[in-house]
PDB file of N, CA and C in Angstrom:
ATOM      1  N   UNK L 211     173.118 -47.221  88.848  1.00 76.00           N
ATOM      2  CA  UNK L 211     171.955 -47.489  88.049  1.00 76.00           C
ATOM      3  C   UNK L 211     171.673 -48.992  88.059  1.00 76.00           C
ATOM      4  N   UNK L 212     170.125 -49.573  88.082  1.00 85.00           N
ATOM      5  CA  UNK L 212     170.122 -50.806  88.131  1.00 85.00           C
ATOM      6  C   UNK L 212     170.460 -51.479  87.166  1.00 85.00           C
ATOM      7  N   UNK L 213     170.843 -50.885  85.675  1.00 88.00           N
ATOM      8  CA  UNK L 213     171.150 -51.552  84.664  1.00 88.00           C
ATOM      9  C   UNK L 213     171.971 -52.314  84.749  1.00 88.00           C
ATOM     10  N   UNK L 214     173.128 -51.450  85.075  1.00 92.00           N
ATOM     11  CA  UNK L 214     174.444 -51.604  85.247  1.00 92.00           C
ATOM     12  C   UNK L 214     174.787 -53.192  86.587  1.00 92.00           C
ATOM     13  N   UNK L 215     173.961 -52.906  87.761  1.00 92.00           N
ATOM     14  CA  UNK L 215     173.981 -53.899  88.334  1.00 92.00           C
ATOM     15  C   UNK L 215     173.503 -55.279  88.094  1.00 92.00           C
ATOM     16  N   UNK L 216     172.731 -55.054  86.642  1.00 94.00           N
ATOM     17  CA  UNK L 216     172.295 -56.163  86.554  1.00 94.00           C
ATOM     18  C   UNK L 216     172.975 -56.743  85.692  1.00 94.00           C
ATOM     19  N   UNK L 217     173.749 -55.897  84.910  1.00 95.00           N
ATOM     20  CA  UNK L 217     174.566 -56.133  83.777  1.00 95.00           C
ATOM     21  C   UNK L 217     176.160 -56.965  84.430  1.00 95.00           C
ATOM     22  N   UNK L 218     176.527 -56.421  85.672  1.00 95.00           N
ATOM     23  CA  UNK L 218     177.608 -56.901  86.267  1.00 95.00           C
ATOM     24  C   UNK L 218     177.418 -58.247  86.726  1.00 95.00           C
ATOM     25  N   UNK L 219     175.654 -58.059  87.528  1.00 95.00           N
ATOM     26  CA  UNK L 219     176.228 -59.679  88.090  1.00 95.00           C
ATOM     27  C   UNK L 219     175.354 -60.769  86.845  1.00 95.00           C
ATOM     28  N   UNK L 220     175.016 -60.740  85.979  1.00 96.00           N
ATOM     29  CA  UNK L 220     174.883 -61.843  84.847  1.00 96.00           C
ATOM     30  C   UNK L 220     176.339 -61.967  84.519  1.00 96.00           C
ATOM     31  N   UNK L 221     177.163 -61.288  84.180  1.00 96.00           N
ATOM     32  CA  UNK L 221     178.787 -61.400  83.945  1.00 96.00           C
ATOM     33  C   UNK L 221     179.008 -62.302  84.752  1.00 96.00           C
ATOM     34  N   UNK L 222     178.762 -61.930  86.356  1.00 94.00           N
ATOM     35  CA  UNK L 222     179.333 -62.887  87.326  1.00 94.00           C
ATOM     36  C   UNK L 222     178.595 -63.738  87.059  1.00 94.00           C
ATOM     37  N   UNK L 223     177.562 -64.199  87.263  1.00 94.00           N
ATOM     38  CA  UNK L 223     176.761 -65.228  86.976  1.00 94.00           C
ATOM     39  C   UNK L 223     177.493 -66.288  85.884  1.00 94.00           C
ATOM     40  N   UNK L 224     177.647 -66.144  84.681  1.00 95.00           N
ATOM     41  CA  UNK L 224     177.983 -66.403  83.345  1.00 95.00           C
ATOM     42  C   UNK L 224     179.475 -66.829  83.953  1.00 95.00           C
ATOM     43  N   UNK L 225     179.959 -66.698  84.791  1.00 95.00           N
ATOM     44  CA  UNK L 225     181.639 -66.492  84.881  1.00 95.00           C
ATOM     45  C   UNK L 225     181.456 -67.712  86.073  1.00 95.00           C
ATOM     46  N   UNK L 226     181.063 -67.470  87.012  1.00 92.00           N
ATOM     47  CA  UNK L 226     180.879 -68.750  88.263  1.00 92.00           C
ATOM     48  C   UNK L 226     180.176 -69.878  87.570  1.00 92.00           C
ATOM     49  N   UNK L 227     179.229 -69.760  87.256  1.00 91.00           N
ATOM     50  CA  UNK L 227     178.237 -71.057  86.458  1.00 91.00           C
ATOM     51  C   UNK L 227     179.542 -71.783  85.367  1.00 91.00           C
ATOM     52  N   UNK L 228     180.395 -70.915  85.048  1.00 93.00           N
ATOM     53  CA  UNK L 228     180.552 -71.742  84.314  1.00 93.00           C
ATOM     54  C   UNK L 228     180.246 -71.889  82.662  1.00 93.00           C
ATOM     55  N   UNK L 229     178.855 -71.455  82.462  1.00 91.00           N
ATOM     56  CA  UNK L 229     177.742 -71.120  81.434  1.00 91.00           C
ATOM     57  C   UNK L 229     178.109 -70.647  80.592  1.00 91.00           C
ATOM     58  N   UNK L 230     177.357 -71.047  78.979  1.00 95.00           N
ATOM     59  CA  UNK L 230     176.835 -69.631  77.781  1.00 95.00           C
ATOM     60  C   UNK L 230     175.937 -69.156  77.772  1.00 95.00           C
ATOM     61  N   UNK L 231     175.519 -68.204  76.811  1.00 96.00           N
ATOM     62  CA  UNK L 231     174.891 -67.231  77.067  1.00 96.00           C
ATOM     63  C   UNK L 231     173.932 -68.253  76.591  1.00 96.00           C
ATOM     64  N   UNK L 232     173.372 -68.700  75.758  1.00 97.00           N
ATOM     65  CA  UNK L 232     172.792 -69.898  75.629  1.00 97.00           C
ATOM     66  C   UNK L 232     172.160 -70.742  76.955  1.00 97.00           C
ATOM     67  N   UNK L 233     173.121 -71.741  77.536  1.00 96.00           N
ATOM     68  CA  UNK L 233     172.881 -72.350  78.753  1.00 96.00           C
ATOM     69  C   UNK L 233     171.998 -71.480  80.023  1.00 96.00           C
ATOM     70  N   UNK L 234     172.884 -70.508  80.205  1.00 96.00           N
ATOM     71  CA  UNK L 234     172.058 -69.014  81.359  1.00 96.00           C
ATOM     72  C   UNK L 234     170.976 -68.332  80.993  1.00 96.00           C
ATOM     73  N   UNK L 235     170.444 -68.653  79.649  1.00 97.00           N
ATOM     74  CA  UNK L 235     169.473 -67.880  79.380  1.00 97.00           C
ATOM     75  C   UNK L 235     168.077 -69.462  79.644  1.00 97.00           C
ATOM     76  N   UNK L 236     168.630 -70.000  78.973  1.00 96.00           N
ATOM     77  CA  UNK L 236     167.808 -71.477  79.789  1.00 96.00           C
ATOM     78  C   UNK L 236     167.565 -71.551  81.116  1.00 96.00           C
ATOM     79  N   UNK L 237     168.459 -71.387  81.897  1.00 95.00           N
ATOM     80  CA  UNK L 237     168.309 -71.565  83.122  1.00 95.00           C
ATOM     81  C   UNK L 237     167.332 -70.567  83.576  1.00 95.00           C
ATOM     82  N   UNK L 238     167.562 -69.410  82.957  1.00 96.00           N
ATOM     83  CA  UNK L 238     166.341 -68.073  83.583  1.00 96.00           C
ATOM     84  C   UNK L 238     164.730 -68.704  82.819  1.00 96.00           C
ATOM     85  N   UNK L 239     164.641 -69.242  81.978  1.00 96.00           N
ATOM     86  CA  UNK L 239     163.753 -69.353  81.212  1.00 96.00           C
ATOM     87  C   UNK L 239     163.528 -68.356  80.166  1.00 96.00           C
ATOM     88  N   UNK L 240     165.046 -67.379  79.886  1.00 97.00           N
ATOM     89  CA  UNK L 240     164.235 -66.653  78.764  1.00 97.00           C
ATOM     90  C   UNK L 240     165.075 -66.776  77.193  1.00 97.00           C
ATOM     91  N   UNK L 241     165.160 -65.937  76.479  1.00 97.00           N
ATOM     92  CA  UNK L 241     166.042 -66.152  75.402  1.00 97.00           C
ATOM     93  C   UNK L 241     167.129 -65.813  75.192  1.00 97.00           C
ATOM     94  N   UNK L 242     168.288 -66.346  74.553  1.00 97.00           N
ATOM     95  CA  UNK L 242     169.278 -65.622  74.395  1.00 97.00           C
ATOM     96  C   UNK L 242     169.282 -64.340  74.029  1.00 97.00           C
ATOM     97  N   UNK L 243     168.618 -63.947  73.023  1.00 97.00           N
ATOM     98  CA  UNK L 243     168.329 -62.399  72.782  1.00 97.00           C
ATOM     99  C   UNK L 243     167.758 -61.631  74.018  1.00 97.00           C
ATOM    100  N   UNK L 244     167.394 -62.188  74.615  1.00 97.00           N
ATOM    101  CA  UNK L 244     166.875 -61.240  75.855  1.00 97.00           C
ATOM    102  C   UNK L 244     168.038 -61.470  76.808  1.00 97.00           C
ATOM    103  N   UNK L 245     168.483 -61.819  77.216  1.00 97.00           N
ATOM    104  CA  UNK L 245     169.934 -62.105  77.603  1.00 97.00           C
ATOM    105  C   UNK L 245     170.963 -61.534  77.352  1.00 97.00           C
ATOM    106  N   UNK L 246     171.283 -61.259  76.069  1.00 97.00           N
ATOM    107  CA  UNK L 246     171.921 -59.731  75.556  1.00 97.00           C
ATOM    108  C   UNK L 246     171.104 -58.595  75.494  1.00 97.00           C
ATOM    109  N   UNK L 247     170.153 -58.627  75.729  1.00 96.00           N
ATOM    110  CA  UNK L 247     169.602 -56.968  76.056  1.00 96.00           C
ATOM    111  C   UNK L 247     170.328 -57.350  77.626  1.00 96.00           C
ATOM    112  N   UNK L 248     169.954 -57.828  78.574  1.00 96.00           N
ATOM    113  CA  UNK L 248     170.074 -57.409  79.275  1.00 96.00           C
ATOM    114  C   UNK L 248     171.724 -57.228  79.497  1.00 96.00           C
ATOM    115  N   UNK L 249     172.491 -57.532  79.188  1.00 96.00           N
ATOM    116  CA  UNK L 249     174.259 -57.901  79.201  1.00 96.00           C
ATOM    117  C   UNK L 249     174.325 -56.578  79.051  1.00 96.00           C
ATOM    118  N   UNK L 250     173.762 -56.292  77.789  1.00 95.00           N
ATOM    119  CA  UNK L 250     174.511 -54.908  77.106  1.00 95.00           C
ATOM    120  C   UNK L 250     173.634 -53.985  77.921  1.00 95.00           C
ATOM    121  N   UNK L 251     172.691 -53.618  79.058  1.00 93.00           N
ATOM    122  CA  UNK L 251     171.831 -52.752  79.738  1.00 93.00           C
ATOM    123  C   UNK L 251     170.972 -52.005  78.875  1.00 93.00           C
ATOM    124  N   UNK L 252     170.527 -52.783  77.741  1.00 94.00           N
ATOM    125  CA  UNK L 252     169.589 -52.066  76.909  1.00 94.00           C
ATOM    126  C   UNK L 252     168.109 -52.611  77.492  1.00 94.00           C
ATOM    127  N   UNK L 253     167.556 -53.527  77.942  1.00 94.00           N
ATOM    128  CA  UNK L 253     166.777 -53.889  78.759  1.00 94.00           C
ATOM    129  C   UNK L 253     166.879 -54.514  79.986  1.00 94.00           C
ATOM    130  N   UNK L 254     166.133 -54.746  80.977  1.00 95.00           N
ATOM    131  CA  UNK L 254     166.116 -54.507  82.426  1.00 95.00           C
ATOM    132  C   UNK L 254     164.694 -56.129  82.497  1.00 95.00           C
ATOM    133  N   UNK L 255     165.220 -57.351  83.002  1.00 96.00           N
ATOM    134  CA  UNK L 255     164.322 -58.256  83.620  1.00 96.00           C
ATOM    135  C   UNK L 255     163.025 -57.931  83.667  1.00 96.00           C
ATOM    136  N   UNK L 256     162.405 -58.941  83.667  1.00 95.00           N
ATOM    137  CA  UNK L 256     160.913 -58.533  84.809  1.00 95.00           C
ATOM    138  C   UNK L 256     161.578 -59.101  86.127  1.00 95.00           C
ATOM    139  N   UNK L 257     160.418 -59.188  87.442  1.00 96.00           N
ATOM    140  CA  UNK L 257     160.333 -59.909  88.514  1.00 96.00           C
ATOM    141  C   UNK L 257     160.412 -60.988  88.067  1.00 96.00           C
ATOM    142  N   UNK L 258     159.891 -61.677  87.923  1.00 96.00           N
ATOM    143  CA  UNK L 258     160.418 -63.635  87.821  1.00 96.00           C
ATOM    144  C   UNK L 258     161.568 -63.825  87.084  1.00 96.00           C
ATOM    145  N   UNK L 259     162.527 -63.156  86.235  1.00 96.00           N
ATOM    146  CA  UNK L 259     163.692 -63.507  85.968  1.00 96.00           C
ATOM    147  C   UNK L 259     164.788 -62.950  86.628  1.00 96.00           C
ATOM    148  N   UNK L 260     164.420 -61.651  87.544  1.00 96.00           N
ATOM    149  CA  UNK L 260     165.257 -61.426  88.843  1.00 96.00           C
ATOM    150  C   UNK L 260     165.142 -62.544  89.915  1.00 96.00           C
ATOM    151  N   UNK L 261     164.052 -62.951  90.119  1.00 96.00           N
ATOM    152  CA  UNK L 261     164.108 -63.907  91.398  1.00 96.00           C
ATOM    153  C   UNK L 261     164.588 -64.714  91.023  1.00 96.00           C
ATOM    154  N   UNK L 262     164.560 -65.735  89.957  1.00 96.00           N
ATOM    155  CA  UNK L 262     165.780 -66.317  89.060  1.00 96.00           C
ATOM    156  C   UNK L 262     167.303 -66.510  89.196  1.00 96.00           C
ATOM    157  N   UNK L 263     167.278 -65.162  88.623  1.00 95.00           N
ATOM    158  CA  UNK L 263     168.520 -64.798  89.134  1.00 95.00           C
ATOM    159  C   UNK L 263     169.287 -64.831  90.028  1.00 95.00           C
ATOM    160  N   UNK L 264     168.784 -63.908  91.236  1.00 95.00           N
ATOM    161  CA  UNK L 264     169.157 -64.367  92.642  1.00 95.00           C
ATOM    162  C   UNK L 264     169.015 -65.640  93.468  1.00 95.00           C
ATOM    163  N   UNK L 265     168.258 -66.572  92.583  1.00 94.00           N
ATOM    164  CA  UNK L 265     168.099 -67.753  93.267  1.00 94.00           C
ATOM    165  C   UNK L 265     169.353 -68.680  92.885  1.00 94.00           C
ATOM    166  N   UNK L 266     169.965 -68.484  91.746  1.00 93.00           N
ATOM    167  CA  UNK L 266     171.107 -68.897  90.968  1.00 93.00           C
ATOM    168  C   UNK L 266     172.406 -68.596  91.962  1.00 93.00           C
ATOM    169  N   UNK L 267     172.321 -67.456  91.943  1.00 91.00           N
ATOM    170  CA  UNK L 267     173.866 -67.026  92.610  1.00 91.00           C
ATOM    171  C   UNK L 267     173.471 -66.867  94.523  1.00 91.00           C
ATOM    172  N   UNK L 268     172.671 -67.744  94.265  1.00 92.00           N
ATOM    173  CA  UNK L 268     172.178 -68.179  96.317  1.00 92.00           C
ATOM    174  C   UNK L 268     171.991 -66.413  97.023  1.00 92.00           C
ATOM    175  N   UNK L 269     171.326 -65.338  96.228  1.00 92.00           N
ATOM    176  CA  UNK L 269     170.971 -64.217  97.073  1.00 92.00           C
ATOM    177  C   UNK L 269     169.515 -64.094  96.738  1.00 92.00           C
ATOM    178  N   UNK L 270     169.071 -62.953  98.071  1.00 91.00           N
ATOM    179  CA  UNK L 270     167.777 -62.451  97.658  1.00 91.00           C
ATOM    180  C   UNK L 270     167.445 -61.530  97.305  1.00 91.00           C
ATOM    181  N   UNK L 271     166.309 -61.429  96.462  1.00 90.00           N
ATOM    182  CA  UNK L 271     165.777 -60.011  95.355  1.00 90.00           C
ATOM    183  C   UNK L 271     166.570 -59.068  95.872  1.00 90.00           C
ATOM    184  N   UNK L 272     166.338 -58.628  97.170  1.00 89.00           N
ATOM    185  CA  UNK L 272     167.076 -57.759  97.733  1.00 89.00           C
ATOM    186  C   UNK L 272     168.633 -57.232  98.133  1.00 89.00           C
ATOM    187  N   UNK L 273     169.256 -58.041  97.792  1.00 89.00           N
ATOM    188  CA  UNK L 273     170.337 -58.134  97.833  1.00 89.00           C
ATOM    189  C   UNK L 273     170.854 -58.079  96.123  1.00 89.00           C
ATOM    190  N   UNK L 274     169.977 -58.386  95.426  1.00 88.00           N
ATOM    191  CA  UNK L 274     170.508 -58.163  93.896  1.00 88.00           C
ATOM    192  C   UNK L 274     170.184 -56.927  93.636  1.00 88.00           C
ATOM    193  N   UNK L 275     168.974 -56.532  93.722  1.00 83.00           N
ATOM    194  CA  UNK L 275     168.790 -55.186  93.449  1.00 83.00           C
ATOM    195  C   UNK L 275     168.972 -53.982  93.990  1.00 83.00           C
TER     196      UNK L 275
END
């Protein structure tokens, strides 16, 4: 499920960076509360905070999703 994948690599993300949930949610441009939706797979990105994403951990959309 994509939740789940998205839920794993913010973990990784959060874990290589270095980061808080705080700091990583800056970096995406969104909020910490949206940041734990997405952790916990209760909500799912848009497009510009996936490409974000994958631009962070050096992959593409495609390869994240």
């Amino acid at each position: 499920m994509i939740s789940t994948r998205i839920t794993s690599y913010l973990q990784h993300l959060l874990k290589e960076l270095g980061d808080t949930q705080e700091s990583l949610a800056g970096r995406l441009g969104i909020t910490r509360a949206s940041l734990q939706g997405y952790l916990k797979g209760e909500n799912l990105p848009g497009i510009d905070v996936l490409l974000k994403m994958a631009e962070l951990g050096g992959l593409s959309l495609d390869e994240l999703v």
